[in-house]
Short mmCIF file of C-alpha atoms and ligand atoms in Angstrom, two decimals:
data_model
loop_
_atom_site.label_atom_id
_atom_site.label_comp_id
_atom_site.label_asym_id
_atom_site.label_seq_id
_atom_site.Cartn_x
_atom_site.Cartn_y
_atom_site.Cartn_z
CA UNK A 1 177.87 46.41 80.65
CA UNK A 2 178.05 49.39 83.38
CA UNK A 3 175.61 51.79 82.74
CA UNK A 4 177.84 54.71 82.82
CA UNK A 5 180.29 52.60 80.31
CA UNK A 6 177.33 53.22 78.15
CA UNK A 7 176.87 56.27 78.58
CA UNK A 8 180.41 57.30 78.03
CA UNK A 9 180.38 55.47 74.42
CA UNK A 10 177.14 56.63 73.27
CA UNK A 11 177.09 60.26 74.28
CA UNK A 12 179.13 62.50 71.80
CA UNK A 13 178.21 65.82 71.57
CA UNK A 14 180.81 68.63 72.91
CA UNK A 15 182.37 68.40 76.36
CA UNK A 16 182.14 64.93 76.39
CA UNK A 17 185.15 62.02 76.23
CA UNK A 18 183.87 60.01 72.65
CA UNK A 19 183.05 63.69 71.30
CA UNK A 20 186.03 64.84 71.91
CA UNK A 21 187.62 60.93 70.59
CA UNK A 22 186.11 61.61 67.48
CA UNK A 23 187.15 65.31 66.73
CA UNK A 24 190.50 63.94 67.00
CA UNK A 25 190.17 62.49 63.60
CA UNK A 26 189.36 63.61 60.14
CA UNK A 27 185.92 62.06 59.47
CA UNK A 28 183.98 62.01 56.41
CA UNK A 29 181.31 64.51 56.66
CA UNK A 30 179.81 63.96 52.88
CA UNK A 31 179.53 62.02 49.70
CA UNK A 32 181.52 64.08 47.71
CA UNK A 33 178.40 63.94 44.78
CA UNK A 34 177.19 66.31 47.32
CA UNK A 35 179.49 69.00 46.78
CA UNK A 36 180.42 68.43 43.47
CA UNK A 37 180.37 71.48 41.17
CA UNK A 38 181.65 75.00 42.03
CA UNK A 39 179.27 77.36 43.83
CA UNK A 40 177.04 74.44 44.03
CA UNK A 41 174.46 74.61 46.93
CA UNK A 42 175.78 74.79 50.44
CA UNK A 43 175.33 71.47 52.43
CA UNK A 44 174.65 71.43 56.32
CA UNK A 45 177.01 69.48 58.30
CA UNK A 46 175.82 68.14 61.72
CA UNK A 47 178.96 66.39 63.42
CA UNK A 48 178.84 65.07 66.85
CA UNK A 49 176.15 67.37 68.21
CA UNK A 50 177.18 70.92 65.92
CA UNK A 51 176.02 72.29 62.77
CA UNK A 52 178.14 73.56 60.29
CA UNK A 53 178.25 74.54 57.03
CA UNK A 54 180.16 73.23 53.65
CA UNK A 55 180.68 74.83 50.16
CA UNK A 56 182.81 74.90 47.07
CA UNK A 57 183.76 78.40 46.14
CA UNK A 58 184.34 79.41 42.42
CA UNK A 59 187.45 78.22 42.12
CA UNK A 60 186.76 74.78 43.60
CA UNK A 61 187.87 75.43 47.16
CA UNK A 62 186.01 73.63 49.83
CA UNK A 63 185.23 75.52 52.93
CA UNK A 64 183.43 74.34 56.04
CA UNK A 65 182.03 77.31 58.51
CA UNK A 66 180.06 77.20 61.78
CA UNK A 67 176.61 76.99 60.20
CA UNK A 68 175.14 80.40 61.91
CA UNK A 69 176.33 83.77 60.83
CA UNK A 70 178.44 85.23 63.52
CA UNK A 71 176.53 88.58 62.62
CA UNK A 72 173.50 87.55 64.42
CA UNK A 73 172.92 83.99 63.49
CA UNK A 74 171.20 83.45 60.96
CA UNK A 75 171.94 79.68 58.81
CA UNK A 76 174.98 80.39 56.44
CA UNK A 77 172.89 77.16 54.82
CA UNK A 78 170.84 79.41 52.79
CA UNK A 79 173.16 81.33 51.69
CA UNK A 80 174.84 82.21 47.95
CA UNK A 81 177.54 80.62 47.34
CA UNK A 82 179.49 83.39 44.84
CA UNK A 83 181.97 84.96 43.82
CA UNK A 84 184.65 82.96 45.83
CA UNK A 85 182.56 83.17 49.36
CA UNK A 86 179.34 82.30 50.90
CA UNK A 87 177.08 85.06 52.06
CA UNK A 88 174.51 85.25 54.29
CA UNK A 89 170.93 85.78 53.15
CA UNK A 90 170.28 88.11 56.28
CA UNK A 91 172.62 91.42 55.41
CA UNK A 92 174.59 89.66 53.17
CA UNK A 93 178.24 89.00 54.79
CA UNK A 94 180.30 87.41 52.66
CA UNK A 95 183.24 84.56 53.84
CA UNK A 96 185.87 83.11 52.33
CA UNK A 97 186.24 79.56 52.34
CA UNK A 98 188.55 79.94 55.45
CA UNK A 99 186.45 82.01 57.12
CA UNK A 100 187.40 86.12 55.98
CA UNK A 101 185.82 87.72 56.33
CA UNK A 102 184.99 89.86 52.57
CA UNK A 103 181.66 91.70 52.68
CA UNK A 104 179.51 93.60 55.31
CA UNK A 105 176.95 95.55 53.08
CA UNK A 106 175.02 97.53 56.23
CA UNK A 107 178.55 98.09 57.81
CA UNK A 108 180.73 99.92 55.20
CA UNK A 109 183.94 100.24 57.49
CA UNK A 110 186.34 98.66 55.67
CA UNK A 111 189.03 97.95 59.02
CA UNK A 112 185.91 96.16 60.33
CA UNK A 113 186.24 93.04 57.71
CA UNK A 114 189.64 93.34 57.58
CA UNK A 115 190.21 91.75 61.06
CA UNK A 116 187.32 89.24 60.79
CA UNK A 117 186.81 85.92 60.68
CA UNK A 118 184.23 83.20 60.99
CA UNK A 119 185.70 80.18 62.74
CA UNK A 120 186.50 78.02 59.99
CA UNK A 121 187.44 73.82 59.66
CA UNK A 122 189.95 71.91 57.57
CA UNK A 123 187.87 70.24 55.13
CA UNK A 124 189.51 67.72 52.15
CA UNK A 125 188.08 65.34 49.31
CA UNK A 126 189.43 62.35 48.58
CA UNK A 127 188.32 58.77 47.69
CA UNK A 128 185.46 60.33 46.69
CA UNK A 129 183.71 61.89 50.49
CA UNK A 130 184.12 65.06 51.87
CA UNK A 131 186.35 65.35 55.14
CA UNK A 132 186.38 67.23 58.26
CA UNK A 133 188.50 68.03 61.30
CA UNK A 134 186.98 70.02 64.18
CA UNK A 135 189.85 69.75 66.47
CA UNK A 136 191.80 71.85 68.16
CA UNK A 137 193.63 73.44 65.12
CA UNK A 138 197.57 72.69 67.33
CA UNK A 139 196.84 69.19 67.13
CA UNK A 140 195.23 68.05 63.56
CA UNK A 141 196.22 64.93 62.65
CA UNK A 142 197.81 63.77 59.61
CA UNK A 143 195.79 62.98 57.02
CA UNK A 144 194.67 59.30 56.36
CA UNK A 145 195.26 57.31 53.91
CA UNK A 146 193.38 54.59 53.05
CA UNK A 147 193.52 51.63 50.84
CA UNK A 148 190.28 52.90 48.68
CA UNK A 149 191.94 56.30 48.45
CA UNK A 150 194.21 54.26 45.61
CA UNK A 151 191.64 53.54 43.03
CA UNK A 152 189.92 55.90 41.03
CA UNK A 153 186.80 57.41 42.15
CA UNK A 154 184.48 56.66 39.16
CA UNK A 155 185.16 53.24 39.10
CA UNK A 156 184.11 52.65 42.90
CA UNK A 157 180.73 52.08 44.42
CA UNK A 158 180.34 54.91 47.31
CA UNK A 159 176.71 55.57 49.59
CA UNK A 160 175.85 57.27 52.53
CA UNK A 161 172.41 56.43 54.35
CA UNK A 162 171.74 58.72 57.22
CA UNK A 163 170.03 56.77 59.97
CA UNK A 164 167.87 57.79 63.49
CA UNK A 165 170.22 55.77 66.04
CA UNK A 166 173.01 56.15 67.81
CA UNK A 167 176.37 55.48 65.68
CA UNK A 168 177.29 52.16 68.01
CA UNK A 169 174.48 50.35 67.10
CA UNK A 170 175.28 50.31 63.49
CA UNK A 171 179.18 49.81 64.83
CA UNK A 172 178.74 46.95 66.45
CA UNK A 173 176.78 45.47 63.32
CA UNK A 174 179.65 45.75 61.81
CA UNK A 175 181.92 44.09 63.82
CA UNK A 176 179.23 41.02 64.44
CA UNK A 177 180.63 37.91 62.31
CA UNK A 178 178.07 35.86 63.77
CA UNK A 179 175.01 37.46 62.19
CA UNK A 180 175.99 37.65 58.92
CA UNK A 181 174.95 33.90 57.92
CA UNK A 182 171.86 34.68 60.08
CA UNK A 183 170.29 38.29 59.83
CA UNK A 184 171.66 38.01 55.90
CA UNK A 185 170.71 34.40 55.20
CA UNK A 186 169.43 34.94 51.81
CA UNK A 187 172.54 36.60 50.85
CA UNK A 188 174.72 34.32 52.67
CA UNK A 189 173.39 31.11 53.04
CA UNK A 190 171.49 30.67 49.84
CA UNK A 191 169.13 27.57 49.83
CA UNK A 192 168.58 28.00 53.71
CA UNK A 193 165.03 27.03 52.51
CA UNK A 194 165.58 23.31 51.98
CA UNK A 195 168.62 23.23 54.64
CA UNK A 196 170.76 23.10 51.64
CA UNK A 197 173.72 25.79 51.90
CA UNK A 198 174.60 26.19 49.10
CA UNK A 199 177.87 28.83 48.77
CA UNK A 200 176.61 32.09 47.21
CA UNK A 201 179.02 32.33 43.79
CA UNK A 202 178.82 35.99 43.76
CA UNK A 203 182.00 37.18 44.06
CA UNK A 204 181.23 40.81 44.91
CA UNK A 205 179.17 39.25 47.79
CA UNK A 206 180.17 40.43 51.38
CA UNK A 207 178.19 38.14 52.88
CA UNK A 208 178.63 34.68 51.01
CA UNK A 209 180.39 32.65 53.70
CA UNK A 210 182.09 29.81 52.27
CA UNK A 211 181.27 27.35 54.83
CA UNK A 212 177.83 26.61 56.52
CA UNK A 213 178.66 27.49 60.30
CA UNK A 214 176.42 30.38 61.97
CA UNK A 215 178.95 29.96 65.27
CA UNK A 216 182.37 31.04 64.34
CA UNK A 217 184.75 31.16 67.31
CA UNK A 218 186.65 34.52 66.97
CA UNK A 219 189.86 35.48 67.25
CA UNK A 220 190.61 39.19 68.31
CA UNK A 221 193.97 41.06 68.30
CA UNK A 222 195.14 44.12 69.61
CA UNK A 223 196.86 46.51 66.86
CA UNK A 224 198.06 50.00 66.79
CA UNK A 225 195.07 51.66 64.24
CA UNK A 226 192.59 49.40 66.68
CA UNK A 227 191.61 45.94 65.88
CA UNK A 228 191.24 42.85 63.90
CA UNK A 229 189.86 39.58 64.10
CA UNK A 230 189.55 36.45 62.61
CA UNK A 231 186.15 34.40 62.47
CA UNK A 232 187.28 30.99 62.60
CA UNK A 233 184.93 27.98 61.28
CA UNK A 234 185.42 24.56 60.24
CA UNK A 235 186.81 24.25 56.55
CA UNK A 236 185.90 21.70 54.45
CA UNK A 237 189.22 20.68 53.61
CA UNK A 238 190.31 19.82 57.12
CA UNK A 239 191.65 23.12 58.05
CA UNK A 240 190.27 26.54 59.35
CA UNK A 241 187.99 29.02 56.78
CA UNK A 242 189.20 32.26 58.14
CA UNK A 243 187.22 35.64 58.06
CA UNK A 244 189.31 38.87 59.07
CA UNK A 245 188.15 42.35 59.67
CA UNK A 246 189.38 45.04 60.70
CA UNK A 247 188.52 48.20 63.29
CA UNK A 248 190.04 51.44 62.35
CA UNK A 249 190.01 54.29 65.49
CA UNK A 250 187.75 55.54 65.61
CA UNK A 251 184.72 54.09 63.44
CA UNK A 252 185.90 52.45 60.58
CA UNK A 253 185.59 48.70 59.59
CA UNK A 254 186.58 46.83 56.13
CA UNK A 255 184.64 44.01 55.05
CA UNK A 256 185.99 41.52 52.60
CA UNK A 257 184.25 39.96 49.10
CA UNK A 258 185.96 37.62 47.45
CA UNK A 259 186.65 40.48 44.36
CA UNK A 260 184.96 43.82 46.87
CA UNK A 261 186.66 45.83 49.46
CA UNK A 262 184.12 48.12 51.19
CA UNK A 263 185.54 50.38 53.93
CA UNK A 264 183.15 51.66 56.11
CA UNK A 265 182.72 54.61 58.59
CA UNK A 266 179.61 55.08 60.90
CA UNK A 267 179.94 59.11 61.97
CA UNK A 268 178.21 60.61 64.79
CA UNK A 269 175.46 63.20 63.52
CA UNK A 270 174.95 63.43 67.33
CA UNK A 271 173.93 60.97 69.65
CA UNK A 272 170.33 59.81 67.98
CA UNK A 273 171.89 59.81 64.79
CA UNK A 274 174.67 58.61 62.20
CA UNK A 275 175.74 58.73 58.70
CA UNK A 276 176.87 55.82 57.10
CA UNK A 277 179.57 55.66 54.59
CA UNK A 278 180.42 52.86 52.29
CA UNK A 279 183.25 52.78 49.84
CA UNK A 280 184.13 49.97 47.92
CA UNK A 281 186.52 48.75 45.34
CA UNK A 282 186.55 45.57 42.91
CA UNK A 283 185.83 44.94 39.67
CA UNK A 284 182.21 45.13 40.05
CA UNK A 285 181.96 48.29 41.93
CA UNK A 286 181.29 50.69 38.62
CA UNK A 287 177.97 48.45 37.87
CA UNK A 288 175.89 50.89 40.49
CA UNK A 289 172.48 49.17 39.47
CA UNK A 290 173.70 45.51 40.89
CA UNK A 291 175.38 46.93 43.71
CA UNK A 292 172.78 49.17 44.72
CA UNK A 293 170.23 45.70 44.29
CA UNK A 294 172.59 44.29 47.10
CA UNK A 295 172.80 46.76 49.52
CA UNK A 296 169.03 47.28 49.27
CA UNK A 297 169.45 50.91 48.31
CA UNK A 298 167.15 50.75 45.21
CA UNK A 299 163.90 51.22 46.76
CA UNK A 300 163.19 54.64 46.39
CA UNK A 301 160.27 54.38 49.69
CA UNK A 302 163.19 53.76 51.78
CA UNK A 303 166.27 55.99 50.37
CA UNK A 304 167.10 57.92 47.54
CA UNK A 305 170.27 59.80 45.97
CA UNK A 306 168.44 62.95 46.47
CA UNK A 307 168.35 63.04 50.64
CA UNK A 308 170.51 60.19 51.78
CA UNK A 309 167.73 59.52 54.80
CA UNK A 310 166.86 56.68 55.49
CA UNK A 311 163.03 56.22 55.56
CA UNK A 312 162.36 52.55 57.12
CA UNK A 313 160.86 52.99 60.54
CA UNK A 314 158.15 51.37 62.35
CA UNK A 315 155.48 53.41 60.88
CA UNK A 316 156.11 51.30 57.41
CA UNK A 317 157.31 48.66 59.76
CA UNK A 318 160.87 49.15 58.38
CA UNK A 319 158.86 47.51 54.92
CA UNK A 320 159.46 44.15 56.29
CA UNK A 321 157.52 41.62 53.82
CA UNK A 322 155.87 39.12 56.14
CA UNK A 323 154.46 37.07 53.38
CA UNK A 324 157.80 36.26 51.84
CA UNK A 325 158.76 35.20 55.45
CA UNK A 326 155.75 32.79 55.22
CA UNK A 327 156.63 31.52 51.69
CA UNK A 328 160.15 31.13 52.80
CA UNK A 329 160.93 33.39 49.95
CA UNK A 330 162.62 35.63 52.24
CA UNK A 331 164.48 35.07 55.98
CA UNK A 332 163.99 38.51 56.78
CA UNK A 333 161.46 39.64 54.91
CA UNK A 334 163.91 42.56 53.91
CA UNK A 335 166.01 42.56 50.91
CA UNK A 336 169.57 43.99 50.66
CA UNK A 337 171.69 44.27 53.32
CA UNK A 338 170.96 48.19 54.61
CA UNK A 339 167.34 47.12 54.90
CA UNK A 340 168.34 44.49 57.18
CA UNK A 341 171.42 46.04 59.09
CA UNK A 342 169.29 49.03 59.39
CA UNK A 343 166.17 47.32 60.69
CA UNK A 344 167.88 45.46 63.37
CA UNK A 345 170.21 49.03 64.82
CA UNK A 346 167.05 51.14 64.19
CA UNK A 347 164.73 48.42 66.49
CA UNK A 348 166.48 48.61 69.53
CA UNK A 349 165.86 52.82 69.95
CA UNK A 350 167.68 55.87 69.08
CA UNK A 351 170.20 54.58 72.32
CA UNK A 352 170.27 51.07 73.42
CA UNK A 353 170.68 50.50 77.02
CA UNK A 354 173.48 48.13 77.14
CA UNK A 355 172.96 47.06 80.48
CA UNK A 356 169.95 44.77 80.01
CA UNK A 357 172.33 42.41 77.49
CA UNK A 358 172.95 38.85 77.85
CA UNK A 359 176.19 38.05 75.87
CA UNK A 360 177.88 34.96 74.34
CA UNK A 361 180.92 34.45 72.91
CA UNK A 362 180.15 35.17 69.32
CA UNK A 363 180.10 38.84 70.76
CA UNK A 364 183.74 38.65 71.21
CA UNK A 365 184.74 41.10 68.72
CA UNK A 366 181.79 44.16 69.86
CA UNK A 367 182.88 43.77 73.57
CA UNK A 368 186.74 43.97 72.51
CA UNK A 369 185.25 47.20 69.95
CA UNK A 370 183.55 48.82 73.46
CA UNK A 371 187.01 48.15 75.32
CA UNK A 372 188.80 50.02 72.46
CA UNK A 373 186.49 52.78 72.47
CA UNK A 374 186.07 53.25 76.08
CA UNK A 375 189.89 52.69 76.41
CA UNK A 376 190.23 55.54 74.03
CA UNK A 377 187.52 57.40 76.22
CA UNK A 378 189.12 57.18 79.68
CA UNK A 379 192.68 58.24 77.76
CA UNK A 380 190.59 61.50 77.02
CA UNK A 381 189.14 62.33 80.06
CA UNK A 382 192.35 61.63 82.16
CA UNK A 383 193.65 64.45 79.98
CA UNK A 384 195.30 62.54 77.31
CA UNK A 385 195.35 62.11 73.41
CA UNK A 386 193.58 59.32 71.45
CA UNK A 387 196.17 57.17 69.76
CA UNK A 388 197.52 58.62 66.49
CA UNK A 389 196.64 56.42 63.53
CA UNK A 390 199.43 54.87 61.99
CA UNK A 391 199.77 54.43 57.98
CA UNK A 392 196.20 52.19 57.25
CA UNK A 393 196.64 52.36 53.44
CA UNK A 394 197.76 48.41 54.07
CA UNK A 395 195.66 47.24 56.98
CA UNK A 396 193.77 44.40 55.28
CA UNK A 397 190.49 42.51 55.29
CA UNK A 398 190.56 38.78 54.34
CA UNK A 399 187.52 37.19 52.84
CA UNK A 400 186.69 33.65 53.75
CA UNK A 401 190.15 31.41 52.96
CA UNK A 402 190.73 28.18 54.43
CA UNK A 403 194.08 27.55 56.12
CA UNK A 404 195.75 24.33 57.49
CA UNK A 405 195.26 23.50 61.53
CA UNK A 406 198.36 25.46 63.01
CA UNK A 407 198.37 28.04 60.70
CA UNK A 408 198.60 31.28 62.15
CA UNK A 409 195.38 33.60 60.50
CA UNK A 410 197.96 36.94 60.86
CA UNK A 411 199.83 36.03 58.15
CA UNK A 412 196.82 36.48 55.76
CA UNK A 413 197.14 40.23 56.44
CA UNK A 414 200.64 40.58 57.59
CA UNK A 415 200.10 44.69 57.24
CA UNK A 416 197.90 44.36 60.43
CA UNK A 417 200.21 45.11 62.79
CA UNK A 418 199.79 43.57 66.42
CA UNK A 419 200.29 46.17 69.56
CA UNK A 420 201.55 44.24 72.53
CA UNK A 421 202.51 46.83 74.32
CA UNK A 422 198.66 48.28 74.62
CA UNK A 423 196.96 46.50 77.36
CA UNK A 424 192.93 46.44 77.04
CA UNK A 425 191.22 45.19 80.18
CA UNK A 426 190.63 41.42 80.23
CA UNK A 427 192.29 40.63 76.41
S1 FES R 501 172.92 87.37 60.25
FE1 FES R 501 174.21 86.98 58.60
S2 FES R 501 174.62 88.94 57.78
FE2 FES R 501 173.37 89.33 59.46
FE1 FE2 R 502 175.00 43.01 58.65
#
């Protein structure tokens, strides 16, 4: 990859092309456990290289502010959040939750507030996260609707981990087919020990492959919300086990269990770091204990409910056990799948140089995620809009199914729908 291809996908703060990509769309911007009762504590927002501010007022409306006071500055973040506003510690202006401004104790004019108001955001809950748009006001974009945004809240398994790297790192993870049976062996490849795959029979698994094939030849379509593809490996009844995944503009990805649906989102905090959001639906998403086990989130050194950070680095040596990699206890000497996800985006710097890569096939589907990205990039910069998204409440994922020789792997998610018309370089 070009070095200045790099740059232009990794750099997001404002005035450039992905920063201004990704204020085209709502984003999540919290867990919404984070803003959950009325005049609960303000939360700081960083998106794509700014700091804001978020509250719920008394009555349950959400507002989202420029974090400084436009008196003279000081963090609206440590504020009180009363009486239907948020004021600022400093001389105690008061905003609405879209910005009025209500009360200027050391200025008693009362024409002064009247005309005021702090720049303010669209901000929305639903499917349980807190979402933002920091547009251009003229051209917010519907809001989307996702699949998860059907089920009910309580009964869904929902994290963020905020980690030091830039957001494509972790992107590109998830789009990655081919290290899933690797990187997660003991999740996905259980008995890896005695070379004996055995298929993991959890069924809320995301990363129990059904068939014991590390080199999946991929399968990668153009479609109007972004991408899908198919990991294609031999399946043991003759035909083709088939893997699908999906890309939603601009950072989204939904990764199939057999009985689990977890949409994820990977948001620019600014360039060095991201907050990850996971959703997920199934009938095993309410236990939180067995899905925190999984995800590796239940290791209170490393991340906790009460700061969302996550605290694996090199100075704990991300808490890589080497002696279980010894014993063979362990391929990774990590348990859960953040640990390991997180170890391996985390490892190569807060920005990986993309330039000094040697690529294979298997990296089919991160190269065609950089040609989306940068294609949305260039559209941008020559003055244009991103693509809108279309309805994704259908776009699928497809957990490992086998299908006869022939068989076209689209009609397992016939909601994905192909864009021929879009031409990405070298499809
Ligand atoms: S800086 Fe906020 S009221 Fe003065
Ligand atoms: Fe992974």
């Amino acid at each position: 990859m070009r070095k200045e291809d790099n740059e232009l996908l990794v750099r997001v703060g404002p005035g450039t092309a992905m920063g201004q990509v990704f204020r085209s769309y709502w984003s999540p911007i919290a867990d919404a456990k984070q803003l959950a009762d009325k005049d609960s504590d303000p939360l700081r927002v960083r998106f794509c290289g700014e700091d804001y501010v978020a509250f719920r007022d008394s009555n349950g409306t959400l507002g989202l502010l420029d974090e400084l006071c436009p008196h003279r500055g000081a963090s609206l973040a440590l504020g009180r959040v009363e009486d239907c506003g948020i004021r600022c510690l400093y001389h105690g202006w008061k905003y609405a939750a879209d910005g009025q401004l209500l009360d200027t104790p050391n200025h008693p004019d009362p024409h002064f507030k009247k005309g005021f108001k702090a720049p303010s955001y669209p901000i929305r809950e639903a499917g349980g996260l807190i979402w933002g748009y920091f547009g251009p006001k003229e051209k917010e974009p519907a809001f989307p609707d996702y699949a998860f945004m059907h089920h009910p809240v309580d009964g869904m398994y929902i994290f963020r981990v905020d980690l030091d790297c830039n957001y494509l790192q972790l992107l590109e993870g998830g789009m990655d087919s081919s290290h899933v049976g690797i990187l997660h062996a003991d999740f996905a490849r259980p008995g890896w020990q005695h070379g004996a795959f055995t298929r993991s029979d959890d069924p809320n698994n995301p990363g129990g492959i059904a068939v014991d094939d590390n080199a999946p030849s991929l399968s990668i379509e153009t479609t109007q919300f972004g991408f899908h593809y198919a990991a294609i490996r031999k399946g043991e009844q003759g035909g083709q086990s088939i893997r699908i995944v999906p890309f939603i503009m601009p950072c989204a990805r939904i990764i199939p269990a057999p009985e689990r649906m977890a949409t994820l989102f990977e948001v620019p905090v600014d360039d060095e770091h991201t907050s990850t959001f996971l959703v997920a639906y199934g009938p095993h998403s309410k236990n939180r204990a067995r899905n925190l086990y999984m995800s590796g989130l239940d290791d209170p050194r490393f991340w906790s409910e009460t700061d969302r950070h996550w605290k694996a680095t090199w100075a704990n040596r991300f808490g890589q056990d080497r002696a279980k990699m010894r014993s063979r206890e362990s391929w990774s000497g990590f348990r859960g799948f953040e640990p390991e996800d997180g170890a391996m985006a985390l490892s190569m710097g807060p920005i990986f140089d993309r330039s000094k890569e040697h690529l294979v096939p298997a990296d089919g589907a991160v190269v065609h995620l950089r040609r989306i990205l940068l294609d949305a990039a260039r559209r941008v910069a020559g003055g244009d809009d991103p693509l809108p998204l279309p309805d994704v409440s259908k776009v699928a994922a497809v957990a490992d199914t086998e299908i006869p020789q022939g068989e076209r792997w689209q009609d397992l998610a016939p909601h994905n729908i192909a864009d021929p018309q879009r031409q990405i370089a070298a499809e």
